[in-house]
Tab-separated table of C-alpha atoms and ligand atoms in Angstrom:
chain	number	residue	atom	x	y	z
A	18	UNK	CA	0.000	0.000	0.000
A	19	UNK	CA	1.231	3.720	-0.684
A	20	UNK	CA	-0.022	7.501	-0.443
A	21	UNK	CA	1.907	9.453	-3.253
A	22	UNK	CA	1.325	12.745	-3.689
A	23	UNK	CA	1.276	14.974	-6.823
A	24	UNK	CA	2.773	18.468	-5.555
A	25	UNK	CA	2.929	21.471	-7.997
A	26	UNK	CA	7.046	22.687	-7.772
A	27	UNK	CA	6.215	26.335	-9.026
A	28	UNK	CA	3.343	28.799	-8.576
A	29	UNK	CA	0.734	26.473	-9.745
A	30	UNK	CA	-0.282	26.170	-13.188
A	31	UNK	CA	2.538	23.214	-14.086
A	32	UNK	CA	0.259	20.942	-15.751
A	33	UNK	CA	-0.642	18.957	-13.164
A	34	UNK	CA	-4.055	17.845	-13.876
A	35	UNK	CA	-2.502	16.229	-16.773
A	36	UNK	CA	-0.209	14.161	-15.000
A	37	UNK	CA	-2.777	13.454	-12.284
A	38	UNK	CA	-4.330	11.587	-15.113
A	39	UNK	CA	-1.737	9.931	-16.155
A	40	UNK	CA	-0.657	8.374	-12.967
A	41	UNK	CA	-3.841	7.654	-11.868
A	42	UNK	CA	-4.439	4.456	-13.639
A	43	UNK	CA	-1.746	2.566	-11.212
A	44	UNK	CA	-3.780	3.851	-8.087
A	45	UNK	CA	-6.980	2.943	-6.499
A	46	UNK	CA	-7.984	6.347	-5.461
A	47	UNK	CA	-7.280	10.009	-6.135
A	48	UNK	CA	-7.287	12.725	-3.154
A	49	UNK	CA	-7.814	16.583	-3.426
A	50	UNK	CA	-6.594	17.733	-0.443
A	51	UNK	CA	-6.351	21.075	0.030
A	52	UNK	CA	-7.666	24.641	-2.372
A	53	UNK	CA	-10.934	24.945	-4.163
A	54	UNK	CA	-12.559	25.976	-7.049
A	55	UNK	CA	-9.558	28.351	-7.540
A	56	UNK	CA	-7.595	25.355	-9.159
A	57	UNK	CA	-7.846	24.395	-12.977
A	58	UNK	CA	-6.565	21.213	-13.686
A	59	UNK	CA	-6.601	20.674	-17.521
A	60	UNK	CA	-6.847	17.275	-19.250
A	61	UNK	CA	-7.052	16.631	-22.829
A	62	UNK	CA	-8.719	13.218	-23.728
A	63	UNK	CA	-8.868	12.809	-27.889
A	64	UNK	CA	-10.232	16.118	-29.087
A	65	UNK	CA	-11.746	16.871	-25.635
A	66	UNK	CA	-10.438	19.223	-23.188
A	67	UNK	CA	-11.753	18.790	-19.427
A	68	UNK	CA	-10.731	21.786	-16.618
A	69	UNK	CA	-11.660	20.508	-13.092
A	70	UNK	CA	-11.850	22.855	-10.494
A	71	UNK	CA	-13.209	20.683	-8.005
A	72	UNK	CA	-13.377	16.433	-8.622
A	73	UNK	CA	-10.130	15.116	-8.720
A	74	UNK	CA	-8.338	14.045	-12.068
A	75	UNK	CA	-8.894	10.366	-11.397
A	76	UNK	CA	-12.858	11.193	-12.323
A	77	UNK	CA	-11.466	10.364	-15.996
A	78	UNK	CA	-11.153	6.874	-14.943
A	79	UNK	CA	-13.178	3.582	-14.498
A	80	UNK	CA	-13.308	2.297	-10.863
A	81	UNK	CA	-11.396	4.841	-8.923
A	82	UNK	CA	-12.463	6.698	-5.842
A	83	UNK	CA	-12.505	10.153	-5.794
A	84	UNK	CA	-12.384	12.004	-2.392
A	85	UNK	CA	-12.596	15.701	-1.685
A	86	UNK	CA	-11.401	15.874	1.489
A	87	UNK	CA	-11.354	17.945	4.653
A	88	UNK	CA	-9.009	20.442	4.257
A	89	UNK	CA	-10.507	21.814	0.595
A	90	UNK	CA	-13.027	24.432	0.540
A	91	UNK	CA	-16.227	23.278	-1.674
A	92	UNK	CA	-18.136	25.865	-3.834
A	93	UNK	CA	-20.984	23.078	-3.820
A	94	UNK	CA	-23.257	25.367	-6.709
A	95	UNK	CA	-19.476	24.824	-9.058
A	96	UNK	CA	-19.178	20.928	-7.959
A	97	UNK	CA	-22.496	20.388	-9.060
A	98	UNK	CA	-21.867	22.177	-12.445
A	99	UNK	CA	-18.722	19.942	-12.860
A	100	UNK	CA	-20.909	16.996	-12.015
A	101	UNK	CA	-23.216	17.995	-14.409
A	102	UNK	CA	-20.410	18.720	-17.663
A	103	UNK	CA	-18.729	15.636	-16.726
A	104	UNK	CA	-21.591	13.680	-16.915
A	105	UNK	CA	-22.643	15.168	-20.185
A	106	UNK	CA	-19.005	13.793	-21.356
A	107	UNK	CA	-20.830	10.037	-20.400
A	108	UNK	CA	-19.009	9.548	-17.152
A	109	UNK	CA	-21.266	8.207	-13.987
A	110	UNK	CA	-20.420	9.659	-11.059
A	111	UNK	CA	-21.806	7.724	-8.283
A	112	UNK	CA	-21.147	7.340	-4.848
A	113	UNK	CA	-18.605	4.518	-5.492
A	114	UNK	CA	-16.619	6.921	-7.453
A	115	UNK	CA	-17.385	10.392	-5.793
A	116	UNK	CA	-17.039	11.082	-1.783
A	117	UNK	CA	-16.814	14.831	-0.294
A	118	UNK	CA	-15.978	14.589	3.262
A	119	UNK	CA	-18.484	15.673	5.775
A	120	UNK	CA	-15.617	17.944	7.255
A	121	UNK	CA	-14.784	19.926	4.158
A	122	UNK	CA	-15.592	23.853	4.114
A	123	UNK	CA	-18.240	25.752	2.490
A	124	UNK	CA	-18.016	28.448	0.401
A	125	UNK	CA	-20.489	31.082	0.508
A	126	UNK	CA	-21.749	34.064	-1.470
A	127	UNK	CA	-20.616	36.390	0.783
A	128	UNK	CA	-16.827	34.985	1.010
A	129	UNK	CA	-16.622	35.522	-3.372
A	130	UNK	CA	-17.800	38.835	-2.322
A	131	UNK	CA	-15.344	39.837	0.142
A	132	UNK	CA	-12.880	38.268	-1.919
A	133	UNK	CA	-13.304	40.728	-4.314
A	134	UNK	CA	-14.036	43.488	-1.966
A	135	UNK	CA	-10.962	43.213	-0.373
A	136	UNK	CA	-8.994	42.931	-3.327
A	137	UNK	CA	-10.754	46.034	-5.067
A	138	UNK	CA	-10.231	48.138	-2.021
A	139	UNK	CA	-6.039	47.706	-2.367
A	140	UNK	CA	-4.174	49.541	-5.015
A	141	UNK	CA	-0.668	48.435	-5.728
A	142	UNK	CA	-0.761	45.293	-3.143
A	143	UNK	CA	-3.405	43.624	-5.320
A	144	UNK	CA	-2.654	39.782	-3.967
A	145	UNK	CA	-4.471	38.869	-7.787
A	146	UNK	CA	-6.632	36.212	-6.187
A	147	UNK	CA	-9.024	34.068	-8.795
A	148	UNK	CA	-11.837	35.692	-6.659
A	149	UNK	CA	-13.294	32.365	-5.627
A	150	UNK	CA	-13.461	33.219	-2.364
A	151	UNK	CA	-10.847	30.814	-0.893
A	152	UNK	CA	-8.923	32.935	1.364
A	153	UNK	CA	-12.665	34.409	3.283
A	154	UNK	CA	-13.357	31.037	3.406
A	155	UNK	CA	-9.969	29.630	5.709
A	156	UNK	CA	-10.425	32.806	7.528
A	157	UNK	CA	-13.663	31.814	8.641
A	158	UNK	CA	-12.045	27.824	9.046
A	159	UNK	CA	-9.357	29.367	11.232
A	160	UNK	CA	-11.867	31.400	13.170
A	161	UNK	CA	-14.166	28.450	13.995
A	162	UNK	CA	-17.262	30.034	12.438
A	163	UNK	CA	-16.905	28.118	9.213
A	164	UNK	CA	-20.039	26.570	7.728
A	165	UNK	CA	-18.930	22.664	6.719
A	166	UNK	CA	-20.537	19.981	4.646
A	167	UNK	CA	-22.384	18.171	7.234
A	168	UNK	CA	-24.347	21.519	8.224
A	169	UNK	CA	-26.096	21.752	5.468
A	170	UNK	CA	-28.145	18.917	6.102
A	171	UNK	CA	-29.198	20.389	9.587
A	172	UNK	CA	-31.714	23.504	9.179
A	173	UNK	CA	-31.183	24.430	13.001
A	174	UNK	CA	-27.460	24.148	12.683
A	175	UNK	CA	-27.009	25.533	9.120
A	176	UNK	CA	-29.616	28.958	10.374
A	177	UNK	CA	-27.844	29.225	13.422
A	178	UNK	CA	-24.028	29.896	11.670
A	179	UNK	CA	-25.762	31.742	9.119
A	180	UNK	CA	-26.837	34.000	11.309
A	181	UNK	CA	-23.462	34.095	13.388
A	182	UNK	CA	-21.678	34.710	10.098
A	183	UNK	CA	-24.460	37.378	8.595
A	184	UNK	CA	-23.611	39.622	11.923
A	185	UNK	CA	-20.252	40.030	11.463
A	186	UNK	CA	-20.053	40.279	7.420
A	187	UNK	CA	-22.855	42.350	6.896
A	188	UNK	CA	-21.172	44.815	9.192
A	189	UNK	CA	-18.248	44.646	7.365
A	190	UNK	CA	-20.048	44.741	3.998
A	191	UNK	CA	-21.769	47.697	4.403
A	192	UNK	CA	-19.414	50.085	6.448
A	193	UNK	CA	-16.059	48.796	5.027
A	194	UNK	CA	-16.903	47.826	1.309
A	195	UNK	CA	-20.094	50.212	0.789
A	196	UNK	CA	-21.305	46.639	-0.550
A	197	UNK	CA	-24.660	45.518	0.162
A	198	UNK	CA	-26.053	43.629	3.092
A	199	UNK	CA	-26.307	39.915	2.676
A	200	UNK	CA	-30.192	38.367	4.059
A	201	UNK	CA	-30.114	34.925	6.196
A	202	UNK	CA	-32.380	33.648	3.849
A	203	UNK	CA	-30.910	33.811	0.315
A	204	UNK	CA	-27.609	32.172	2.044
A	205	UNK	CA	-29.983	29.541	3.434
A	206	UNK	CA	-31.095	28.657	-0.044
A	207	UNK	CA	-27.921	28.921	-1.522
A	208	UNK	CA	-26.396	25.835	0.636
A	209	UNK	CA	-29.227	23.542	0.603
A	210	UNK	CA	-30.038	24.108	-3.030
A	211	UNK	CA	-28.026	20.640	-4.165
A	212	UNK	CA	-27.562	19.559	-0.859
A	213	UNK	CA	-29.817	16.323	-1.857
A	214	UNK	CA	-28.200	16.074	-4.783
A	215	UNK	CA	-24.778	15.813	-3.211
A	216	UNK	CA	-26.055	14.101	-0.007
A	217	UNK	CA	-24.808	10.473	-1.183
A	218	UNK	CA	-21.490	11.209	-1.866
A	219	UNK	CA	-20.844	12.988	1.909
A	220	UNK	CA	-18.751	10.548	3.824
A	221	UNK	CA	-16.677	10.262	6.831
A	222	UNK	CA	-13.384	10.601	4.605
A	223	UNK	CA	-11.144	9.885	7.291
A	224	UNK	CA	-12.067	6.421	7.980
A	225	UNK	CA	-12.905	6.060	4.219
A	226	UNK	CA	-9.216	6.545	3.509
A	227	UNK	CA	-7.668	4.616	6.019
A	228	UNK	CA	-9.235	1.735	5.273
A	229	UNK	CA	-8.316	1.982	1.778
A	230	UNK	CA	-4.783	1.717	2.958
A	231	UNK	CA	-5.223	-0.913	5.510
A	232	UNK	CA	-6.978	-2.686	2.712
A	233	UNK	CA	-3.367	-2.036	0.893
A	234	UNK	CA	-4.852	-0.123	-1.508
A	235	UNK	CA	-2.649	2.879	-3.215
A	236	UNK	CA	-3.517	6.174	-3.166
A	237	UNK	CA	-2.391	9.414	-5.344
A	238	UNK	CA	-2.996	12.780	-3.522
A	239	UNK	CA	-3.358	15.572	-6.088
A	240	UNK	CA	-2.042	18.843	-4.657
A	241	UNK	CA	-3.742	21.650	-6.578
A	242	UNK	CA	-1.674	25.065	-6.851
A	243	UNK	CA	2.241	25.271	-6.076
A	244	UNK	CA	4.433	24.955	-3.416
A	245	UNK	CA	5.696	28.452	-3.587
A	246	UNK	CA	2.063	29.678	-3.519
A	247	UNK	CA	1.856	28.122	0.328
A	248	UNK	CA	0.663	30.128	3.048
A	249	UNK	CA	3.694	28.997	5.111
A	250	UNK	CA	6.291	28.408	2.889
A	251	UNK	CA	4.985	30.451	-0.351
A	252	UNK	CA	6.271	34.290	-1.246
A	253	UNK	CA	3.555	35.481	1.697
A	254	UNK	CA	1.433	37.418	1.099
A	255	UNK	CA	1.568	37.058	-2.782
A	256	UNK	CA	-0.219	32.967	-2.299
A	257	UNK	CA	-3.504	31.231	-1.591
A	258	UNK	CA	-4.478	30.919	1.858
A	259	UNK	CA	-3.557	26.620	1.766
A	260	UNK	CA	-1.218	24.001	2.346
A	261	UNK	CA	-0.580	22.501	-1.155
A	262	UNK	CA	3.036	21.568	0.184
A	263	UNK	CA	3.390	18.171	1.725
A	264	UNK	CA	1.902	19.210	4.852
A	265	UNK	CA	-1.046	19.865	3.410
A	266	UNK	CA	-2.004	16.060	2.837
A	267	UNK	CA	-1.914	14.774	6.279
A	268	UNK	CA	-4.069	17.512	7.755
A	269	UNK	CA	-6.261	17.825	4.656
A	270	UNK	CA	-6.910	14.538	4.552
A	271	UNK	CA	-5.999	12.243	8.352
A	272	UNK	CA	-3.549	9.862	6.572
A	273	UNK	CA	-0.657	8.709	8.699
A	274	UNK	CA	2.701	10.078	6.982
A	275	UNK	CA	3.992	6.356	7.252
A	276	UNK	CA	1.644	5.384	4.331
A	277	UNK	CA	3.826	8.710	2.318
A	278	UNK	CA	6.195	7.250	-0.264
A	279	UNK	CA	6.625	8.930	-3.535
A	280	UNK	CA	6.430	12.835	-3.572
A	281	UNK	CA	6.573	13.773	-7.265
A	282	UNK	CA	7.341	17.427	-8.130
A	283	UNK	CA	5.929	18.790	-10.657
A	284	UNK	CA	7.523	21.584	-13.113
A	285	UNK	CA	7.384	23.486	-16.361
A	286	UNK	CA	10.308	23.546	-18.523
A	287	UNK	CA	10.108	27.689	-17.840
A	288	UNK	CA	8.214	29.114	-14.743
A	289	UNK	CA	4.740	31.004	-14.679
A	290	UNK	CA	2.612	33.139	-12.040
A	291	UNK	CA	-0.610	34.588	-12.219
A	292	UNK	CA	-1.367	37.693	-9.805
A	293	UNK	CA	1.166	39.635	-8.154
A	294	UNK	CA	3.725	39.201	-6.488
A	295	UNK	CA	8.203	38.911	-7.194
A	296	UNK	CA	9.255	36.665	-9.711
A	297	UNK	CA	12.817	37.454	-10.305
A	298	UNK	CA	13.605	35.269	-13.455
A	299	UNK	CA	10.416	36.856	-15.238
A	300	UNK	CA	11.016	37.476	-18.783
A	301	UNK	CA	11.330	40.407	-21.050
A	302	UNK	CA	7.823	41.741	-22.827
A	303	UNK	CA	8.641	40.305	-26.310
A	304	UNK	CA	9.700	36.517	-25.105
A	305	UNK	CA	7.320	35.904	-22.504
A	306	UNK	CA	4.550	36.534	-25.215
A	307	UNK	CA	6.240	33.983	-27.594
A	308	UNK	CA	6.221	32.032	-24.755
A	309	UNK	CA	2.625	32.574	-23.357
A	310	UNK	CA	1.652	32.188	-26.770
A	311	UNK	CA	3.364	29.278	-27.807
A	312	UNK	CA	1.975	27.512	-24.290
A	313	UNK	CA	-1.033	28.869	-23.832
A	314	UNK	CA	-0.228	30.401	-20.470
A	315	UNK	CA	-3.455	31.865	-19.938
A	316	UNK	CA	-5.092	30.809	-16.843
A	317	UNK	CA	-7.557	27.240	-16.583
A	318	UNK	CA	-10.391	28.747	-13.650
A	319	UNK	CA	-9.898	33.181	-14.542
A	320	UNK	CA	-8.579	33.395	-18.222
A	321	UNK	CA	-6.030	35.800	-17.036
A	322	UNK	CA	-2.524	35.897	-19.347
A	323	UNK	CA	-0.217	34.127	-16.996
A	324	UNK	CA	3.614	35.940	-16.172
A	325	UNK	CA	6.621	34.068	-18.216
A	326	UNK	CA	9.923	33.389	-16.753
A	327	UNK	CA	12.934	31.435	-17.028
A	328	UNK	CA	12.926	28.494	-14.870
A	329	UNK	CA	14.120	29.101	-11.729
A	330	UNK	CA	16.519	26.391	-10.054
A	331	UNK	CA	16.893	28.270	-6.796
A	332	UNK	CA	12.798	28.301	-6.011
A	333	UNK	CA	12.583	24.505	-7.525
A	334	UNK	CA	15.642	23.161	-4.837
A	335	UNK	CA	13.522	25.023	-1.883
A	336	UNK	CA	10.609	23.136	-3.322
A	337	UNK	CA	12.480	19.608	-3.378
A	338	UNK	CA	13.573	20.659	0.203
A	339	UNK	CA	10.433	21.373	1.420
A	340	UNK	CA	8.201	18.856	0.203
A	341	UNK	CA	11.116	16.160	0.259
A	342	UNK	CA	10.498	15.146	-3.696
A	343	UNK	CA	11.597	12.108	-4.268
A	344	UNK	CA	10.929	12.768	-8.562
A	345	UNK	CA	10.699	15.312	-10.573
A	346	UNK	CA	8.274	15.614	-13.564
A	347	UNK	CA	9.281	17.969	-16.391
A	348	UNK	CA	6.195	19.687	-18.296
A	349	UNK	CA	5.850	21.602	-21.074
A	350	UNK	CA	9.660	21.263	-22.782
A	351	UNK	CA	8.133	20.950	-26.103
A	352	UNK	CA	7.295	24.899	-25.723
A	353	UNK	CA	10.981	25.852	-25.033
A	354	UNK	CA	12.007	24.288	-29.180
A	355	UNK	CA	12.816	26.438	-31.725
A	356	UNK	CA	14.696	29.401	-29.068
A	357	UNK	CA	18.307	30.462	-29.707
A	358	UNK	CA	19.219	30.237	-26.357
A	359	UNK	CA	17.183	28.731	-22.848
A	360	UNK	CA	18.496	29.965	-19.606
A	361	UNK	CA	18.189	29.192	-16.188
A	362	UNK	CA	18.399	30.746	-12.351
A	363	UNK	CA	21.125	29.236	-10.499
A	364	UNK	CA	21.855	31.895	-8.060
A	365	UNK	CA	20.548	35.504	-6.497
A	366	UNK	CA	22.424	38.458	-6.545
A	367	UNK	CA	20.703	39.537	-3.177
A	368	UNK	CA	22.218	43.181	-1.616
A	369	UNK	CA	25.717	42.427	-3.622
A	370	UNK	CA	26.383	38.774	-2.768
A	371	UNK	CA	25.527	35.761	-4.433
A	372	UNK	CA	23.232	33.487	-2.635
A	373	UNK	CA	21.537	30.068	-3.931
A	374	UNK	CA	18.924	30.563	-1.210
A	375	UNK	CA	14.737	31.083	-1.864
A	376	UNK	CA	14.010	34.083	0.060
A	377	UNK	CA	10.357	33.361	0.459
A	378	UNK	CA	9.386	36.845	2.000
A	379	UNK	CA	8.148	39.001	-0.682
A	380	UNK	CA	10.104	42.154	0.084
A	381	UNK	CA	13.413	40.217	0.563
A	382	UNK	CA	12.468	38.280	-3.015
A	383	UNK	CA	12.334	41.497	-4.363
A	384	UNK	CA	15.268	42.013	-3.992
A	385	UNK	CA	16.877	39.013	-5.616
A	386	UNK	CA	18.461	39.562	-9.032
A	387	UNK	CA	18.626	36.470	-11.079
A	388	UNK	CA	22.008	35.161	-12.033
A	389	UNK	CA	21.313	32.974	-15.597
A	390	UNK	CA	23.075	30.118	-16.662
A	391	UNK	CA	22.782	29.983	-20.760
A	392	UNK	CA	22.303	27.023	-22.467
A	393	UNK	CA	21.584	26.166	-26.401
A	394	UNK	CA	18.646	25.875	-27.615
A	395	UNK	CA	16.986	22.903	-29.995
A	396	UNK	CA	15.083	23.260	-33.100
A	397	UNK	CA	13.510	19.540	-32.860
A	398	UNK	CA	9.650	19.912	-32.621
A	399	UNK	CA	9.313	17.493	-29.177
A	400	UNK	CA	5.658	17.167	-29.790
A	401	UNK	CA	5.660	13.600	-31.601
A	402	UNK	CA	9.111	12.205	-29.727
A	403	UNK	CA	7.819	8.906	-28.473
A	404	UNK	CA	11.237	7.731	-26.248
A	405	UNK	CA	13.366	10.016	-23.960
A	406	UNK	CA	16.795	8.755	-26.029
A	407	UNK	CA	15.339	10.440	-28.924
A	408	UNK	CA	15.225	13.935	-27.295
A	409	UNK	CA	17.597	15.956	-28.593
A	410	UNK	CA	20.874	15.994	-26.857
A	411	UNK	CA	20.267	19.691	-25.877
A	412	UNK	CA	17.420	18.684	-24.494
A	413	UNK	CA	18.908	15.604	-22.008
A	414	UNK	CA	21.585	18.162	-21.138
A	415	UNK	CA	19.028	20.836	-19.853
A	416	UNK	CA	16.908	17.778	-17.872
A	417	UNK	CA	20.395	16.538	-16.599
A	418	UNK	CA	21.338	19.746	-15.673
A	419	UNK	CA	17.774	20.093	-13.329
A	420	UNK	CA	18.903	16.757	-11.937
A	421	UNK	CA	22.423	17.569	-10.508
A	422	UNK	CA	21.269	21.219	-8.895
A	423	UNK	CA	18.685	19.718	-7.264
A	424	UNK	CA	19.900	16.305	-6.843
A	425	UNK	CA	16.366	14.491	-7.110
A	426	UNK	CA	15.841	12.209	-10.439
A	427	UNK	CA	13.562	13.516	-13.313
A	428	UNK	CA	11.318	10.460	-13.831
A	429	UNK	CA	8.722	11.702	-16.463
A	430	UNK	CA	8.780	14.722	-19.364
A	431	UNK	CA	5.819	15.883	-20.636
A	432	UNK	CA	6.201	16.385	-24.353
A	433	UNK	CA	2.240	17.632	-25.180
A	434	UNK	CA	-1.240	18.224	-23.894
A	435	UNK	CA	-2.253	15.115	-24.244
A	436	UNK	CA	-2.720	11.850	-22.560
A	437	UNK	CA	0.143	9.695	-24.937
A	438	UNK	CA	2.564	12.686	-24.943
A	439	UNK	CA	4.777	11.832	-21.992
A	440	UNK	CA	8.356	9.861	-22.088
A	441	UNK	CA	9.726	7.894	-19.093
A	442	UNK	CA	13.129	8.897	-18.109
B	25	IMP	P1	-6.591	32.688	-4.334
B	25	IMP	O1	-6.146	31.288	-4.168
B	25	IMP	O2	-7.765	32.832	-5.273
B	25	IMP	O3	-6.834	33.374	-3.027
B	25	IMP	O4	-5.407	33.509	-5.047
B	25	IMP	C1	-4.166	33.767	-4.398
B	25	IMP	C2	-3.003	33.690	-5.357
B	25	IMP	O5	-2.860	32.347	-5.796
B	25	IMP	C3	-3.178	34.511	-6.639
B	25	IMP	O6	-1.905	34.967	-7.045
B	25	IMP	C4	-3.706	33.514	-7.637
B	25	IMP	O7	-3.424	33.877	-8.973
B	25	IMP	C5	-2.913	32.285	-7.217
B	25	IMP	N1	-3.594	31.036	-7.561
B	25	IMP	C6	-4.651	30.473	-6.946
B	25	IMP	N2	-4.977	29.314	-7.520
B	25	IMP	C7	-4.104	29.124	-8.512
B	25	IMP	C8	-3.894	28.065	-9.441
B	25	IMP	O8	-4.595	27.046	-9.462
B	25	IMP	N3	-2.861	28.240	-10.316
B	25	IMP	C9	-2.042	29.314	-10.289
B	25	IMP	N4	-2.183	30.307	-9.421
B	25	IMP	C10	-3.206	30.218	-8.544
């Protein structure tokens, strides 16, 4: 039996969702842990293209269990859209391949609001959330007036934290925001609207899980954003308001960390963020469109153009440190073909000495001037290479290169959007 997790190396946005899919067909059941609907986890089936916000990738799948677990915070009116468009697609989901743990939170109306509120009320500290209303919602977790799953299916308990809520946020609505007040009632209505729709799939997750590993069952834990995006470890207070570093899956879900045994890594080729926040190998105007173009960097759940940079080897070692990878998975090299010249972080130039250390404080990363390392570029169009000794040898030099600065083995690269386009190292 085995919990591996899928962790995202970067600032989200490194193609997990595909690789999710991929993997999933050697495990029994697929976790999200941790994040909401702010994720978008692309995967490309034929001439299809699926973005989950909410099920996990393994949905794509016959006879895998899917568990939203406790530490993600459910949108339930999205979930049941997703249901809905994945069903359309001919997939069943059924409580045999769909459980949302009784423990997970609830987003509300009024957290999207404030989420926005908030957010249009700064000028030049913009965070550049999705506007799903994930951080509102841990606030409210953290504060122990958070509305879970299991309340909606108890009017006395669901009217009674409505109400708590409603006296605080309304306040706040109307005399810090100017926004309108929020009524008991419409929130009421919001949260039971699908609650019998979703009421089979609500489960005690904790003890579903375990028992799928006592029963030696195998488990892949999707992590949805990026490790430097982590409210503890991230570039604070440019990240979401989760865990999606390794962490994250033993309090977002109750597994034991003895059952933890591969921690994949996953990374682009290059580097992306959306929203604000320091990005010191960001890339000039002209190649970071080529490169948004050429990849499609605009983001899965808001649409927005994503940033372009170079990738950064310095942020991806404190991410192998952090989360203890034990592989690394390579996305998105076929976008890099066709350049001159690809180059890489290895070290900061941080107040006139060199330094190979991730200064996770915003201010401090700031301040962090990139030193490149310049390698040659390939022509080869990677798209159609079906074996990693037919990459170019530019190409195994680069991936080699990843390897020895941050000593953990590169065990997959990612070649394409879809499903066959992926090469075993
Ligand atoms: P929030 O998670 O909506 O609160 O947004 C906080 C920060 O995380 C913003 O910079 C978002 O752009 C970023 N973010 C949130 N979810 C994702 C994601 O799935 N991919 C990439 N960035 C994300």
């Amino acid at each position: 039996m085995a919990a591996d997790i899928i962790i995202g190396a970067q600032w989200g946005d490194e193609g997990k969702g595909k690789i999710v899919d991929t993997l999933s067909e050697k495990y029994d059941a697929v976790v999200r842990y941790q994040g909401g609907a702010n994720a978008g986890h692309t995967v490309v089936i034929g001439d299809k293209k699926f973005v989950l916000h909410l099920l996990p990738t393994g949905i794509f799948h016959k006879n895998k269990i899917n568990i939203i677990a406790n530490g993600v915070v459910v949108d339930i009116d999205e979930l049941v859209k997703e249901i809905d468009l994945i069903e359309k697609a001919g997939i069943r989901i059924t409580p045999s391949n769909l459980m949302i743990s009784e423990n997970a939170s609830v987003v509300a109306k009024y957290h999207k609001i404030l989420d926005t509120a908030k957010e249009g009320r700064k000028n030049d500290k913009k965070i550049g959330t999705t506007g799903r209303g994930i951080g509102p919602t841990y606030v409210d977790k953290y504060a122990r007036i958070g509305i879970k799953v299991k309340d909606i299916f108890d009017d006395k308990v669901l009217i009674e934290k409505i109400k708590e809520n409603l006296y605080e946020k309304n306040f706040i609505l109307k005399n810090l925001y100017g926004e309108k007040e929020i009524n008991e009632e419409e929130i009421f209505n919001e949260l039971i609207k699908h609650r019998k729709r979703i009421k089979p799939f609500v489960k005690n997750t904790i003890y579903e899980l375990n028992n799928l590993l006592l029963k030696g069952k195998n488990i892949l834990f999707e992590g949805a954003q990026g490790a430097l995006l982590d409210i503890d470890f991230g570039t604070y207070p440019y990240v979401t308001s989760s865990n999606p570093t390794v962490g994250g899956v033993l309090t977002g879900s109750g597994i034991s960390f003895k059952y933890i045994k591969k921690v994949y890594g996953i990374c682009k080729a290059y580097q992306t963020r959306v929203g604000n926040g320091p990005f010191p190998s960001e890339m000039e105007s002209g190649i970071a469109e080529e490169i948004r173009q050429k990849g499609g960097e605009f983001g899965a759940t808001t649409g927005r153009p994503r940033r372009c940079g170079w990738l950064d080897l310095v942020s991806l070692k404190y991410s192998c440190i952090l989360n203890g990878l034990t592989d690394l998975i390579i996305t998105k090299i076929d976008v890099l073909s066709g350049l001159d010249k690809i180059k890489v972080v290895t070290d900061y130039n941080y107040n006139g000495e060199k330094i190979k250390k991730f200064l996770a404080d915003a201010n401090e990363l700031a301040k962090c001037k990139p030193v490149f390392k310049i390698f040659p570029g390939w022509n080869k169009d990677l798209s159609s290479v079906k074996k990693y000794a037919d990459m170019p040898v530019y190409v195994k030099k680069y991936i080699e290169f990843i390897e020895k600065y941050t000593g953990v083995k590169v065990s997959y690269v990612s070649v394409g959007p879809e499903r066959r386009q992926i090469l075993k190292k």
